[in-house]
XYZ file of N, CA and C in Angstrom:
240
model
N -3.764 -10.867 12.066
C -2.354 -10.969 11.798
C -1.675 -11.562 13.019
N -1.048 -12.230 12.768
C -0.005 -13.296 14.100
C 0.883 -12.288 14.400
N 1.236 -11.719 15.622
C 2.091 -11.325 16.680
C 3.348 -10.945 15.516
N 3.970 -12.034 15.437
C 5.576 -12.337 15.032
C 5.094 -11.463 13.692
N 4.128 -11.531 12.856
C 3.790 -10.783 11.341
C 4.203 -9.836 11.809
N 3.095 -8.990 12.822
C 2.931 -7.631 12.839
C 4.263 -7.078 13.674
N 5.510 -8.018 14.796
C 6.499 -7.452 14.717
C 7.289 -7.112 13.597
N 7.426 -8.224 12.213
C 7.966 -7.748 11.163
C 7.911 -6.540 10.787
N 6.929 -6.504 10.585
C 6.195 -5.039 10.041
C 6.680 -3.669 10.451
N 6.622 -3.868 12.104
C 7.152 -2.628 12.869
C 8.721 -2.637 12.922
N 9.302 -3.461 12.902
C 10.593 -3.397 12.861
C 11.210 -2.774 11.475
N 10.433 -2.943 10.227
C 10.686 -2.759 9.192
C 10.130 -1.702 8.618
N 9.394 -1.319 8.824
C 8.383 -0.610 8.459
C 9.075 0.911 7.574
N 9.861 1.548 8.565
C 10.326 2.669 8.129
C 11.743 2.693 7.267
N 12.267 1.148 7.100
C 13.396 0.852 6.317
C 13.094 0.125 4.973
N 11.871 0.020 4.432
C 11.218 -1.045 3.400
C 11.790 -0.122 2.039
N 11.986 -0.967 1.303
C 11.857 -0.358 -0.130
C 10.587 -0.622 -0.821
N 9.952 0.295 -0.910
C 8.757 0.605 -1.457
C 8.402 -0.526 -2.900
N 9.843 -0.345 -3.324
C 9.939 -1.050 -4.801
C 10.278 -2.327 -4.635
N 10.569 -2.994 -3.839
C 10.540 -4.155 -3.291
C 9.549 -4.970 -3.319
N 8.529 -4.100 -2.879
C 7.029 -4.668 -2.490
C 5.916 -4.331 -3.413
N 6.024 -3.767 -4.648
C 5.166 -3.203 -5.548
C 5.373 -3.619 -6.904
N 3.987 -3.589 -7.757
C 4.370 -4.335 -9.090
C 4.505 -2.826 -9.938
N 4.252 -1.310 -9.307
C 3.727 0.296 -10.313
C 4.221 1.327 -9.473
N 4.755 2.305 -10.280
C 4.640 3.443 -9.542
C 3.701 3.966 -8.048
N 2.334 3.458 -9.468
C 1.171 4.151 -8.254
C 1.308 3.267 -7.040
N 1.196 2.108 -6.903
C 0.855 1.495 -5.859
C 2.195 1.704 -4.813
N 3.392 2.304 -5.433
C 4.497 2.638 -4.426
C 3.961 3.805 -4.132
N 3.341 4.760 -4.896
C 2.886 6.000 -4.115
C 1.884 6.404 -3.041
N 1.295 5.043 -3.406
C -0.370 4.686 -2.640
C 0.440 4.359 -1.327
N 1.313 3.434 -1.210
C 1.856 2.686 0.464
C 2.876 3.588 0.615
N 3.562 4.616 0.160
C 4.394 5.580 0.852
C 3.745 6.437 1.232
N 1.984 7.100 1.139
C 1.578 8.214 1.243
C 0.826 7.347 2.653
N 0.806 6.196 2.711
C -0.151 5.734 3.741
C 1.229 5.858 4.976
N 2.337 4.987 4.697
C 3.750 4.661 5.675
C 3.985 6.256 6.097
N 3.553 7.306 5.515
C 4.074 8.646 5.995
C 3.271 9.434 6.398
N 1.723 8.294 6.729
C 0.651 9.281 7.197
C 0.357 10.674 6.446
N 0.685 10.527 5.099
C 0.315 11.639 4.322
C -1.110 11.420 3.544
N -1.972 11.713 4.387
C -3.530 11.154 3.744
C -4.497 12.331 3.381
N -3.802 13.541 3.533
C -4.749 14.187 3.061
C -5.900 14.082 1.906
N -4.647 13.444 0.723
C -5.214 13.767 -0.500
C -5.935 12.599 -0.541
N -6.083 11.407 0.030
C -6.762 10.259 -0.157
C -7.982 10.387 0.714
N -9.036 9.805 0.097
C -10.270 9.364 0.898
C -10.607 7.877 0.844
N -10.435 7.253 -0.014
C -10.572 6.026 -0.073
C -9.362 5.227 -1.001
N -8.957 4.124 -1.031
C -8.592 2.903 -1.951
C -9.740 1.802 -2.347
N -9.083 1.690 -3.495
C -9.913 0.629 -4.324
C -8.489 -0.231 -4.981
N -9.115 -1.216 -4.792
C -8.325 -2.678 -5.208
C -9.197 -3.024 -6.420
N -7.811 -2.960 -7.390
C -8.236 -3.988 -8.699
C -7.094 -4.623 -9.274
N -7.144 -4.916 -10.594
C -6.484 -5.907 -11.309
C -6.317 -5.355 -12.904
N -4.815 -5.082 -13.010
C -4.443 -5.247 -14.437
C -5.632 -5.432 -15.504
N -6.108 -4.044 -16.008
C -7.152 -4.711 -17.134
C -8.460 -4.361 -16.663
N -8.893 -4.465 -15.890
C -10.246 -3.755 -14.969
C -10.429 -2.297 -15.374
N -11.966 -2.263 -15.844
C -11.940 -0.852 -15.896
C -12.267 -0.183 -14.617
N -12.093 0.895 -14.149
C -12.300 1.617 -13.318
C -12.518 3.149 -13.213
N -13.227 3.631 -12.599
C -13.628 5.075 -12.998
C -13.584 5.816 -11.598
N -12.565 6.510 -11.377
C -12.259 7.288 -10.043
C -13.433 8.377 -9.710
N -13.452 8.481 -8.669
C -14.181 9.502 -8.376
C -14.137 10.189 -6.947
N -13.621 11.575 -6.800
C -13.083 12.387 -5.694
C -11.430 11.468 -5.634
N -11.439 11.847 -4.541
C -9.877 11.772 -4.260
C -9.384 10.304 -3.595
N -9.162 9.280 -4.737
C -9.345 7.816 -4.388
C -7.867 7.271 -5.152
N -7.285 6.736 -4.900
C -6.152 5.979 -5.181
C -6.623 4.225 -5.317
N -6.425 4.032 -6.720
C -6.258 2.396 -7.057
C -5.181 1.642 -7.433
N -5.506 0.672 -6.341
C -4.089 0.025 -6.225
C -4.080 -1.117 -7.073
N -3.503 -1.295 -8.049
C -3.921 -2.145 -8.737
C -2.904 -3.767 -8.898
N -3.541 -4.651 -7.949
C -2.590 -6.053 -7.914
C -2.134 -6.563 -8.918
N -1.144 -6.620 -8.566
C -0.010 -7.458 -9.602
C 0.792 -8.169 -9.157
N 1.621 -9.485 -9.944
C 2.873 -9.705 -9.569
C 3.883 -9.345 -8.966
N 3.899 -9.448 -7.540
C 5.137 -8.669 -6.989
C 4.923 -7.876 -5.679
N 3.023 -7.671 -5.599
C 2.577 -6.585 -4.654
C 2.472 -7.202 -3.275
N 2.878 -7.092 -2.272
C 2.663 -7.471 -1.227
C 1.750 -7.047 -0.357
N 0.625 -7.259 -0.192
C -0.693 -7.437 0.115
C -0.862 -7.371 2.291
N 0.464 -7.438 2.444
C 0.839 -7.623 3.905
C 1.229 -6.416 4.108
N 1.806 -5.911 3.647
C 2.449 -4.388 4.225
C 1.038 -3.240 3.797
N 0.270 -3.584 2.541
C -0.812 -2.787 2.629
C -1.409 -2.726 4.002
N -1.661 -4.065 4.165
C -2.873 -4.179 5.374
C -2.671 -3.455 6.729
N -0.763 -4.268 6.755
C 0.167 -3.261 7.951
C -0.539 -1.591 7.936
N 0.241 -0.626 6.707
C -0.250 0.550 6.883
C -1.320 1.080 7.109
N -2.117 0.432 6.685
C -4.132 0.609 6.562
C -3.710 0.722 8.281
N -3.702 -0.629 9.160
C -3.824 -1.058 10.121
C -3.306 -0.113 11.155
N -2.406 0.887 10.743
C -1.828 1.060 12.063
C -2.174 2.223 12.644
């Protein structure tokens, strides 16, 4: 990530609208539980796509891409 990205990020970070950056509920719940360091309940993410089957298993959150999801602020929270 370029410098100037990852200042965005921090400057913004704690003022973002969740819904701004998301195409679902879940995936606003997935990057607010990461932005608030609330990870208990997560052990892993899985990335998919509208239509994909998928079969959870233990305590995993799927984020599922869509139109609208911003793929930069995931990486931000993962990242920090």
């Amino acid at each position: 990530m370029e410098h100037s990205h990852f200042n965005y990020y921090e400057a913004n970070a704690a003022d973002i609208n969740l819904e701004d950056i998301t195409s679902s509920e879940q995936n606003k719940q997935i990057l607010r539980r990461l932005r608030d360091d609330d990870l208990g309940w997560l052990n892993r993410i899985t990335l998919g796509r509208e239509g994909q089957f998928y079969l959870g298993v233990g305590n995993s959150g799927l984020l599922l891409i869509g139109e609208g999801d911003d793929l930069g602020w995931l990486g931000y929270f993962i990242g920090r």
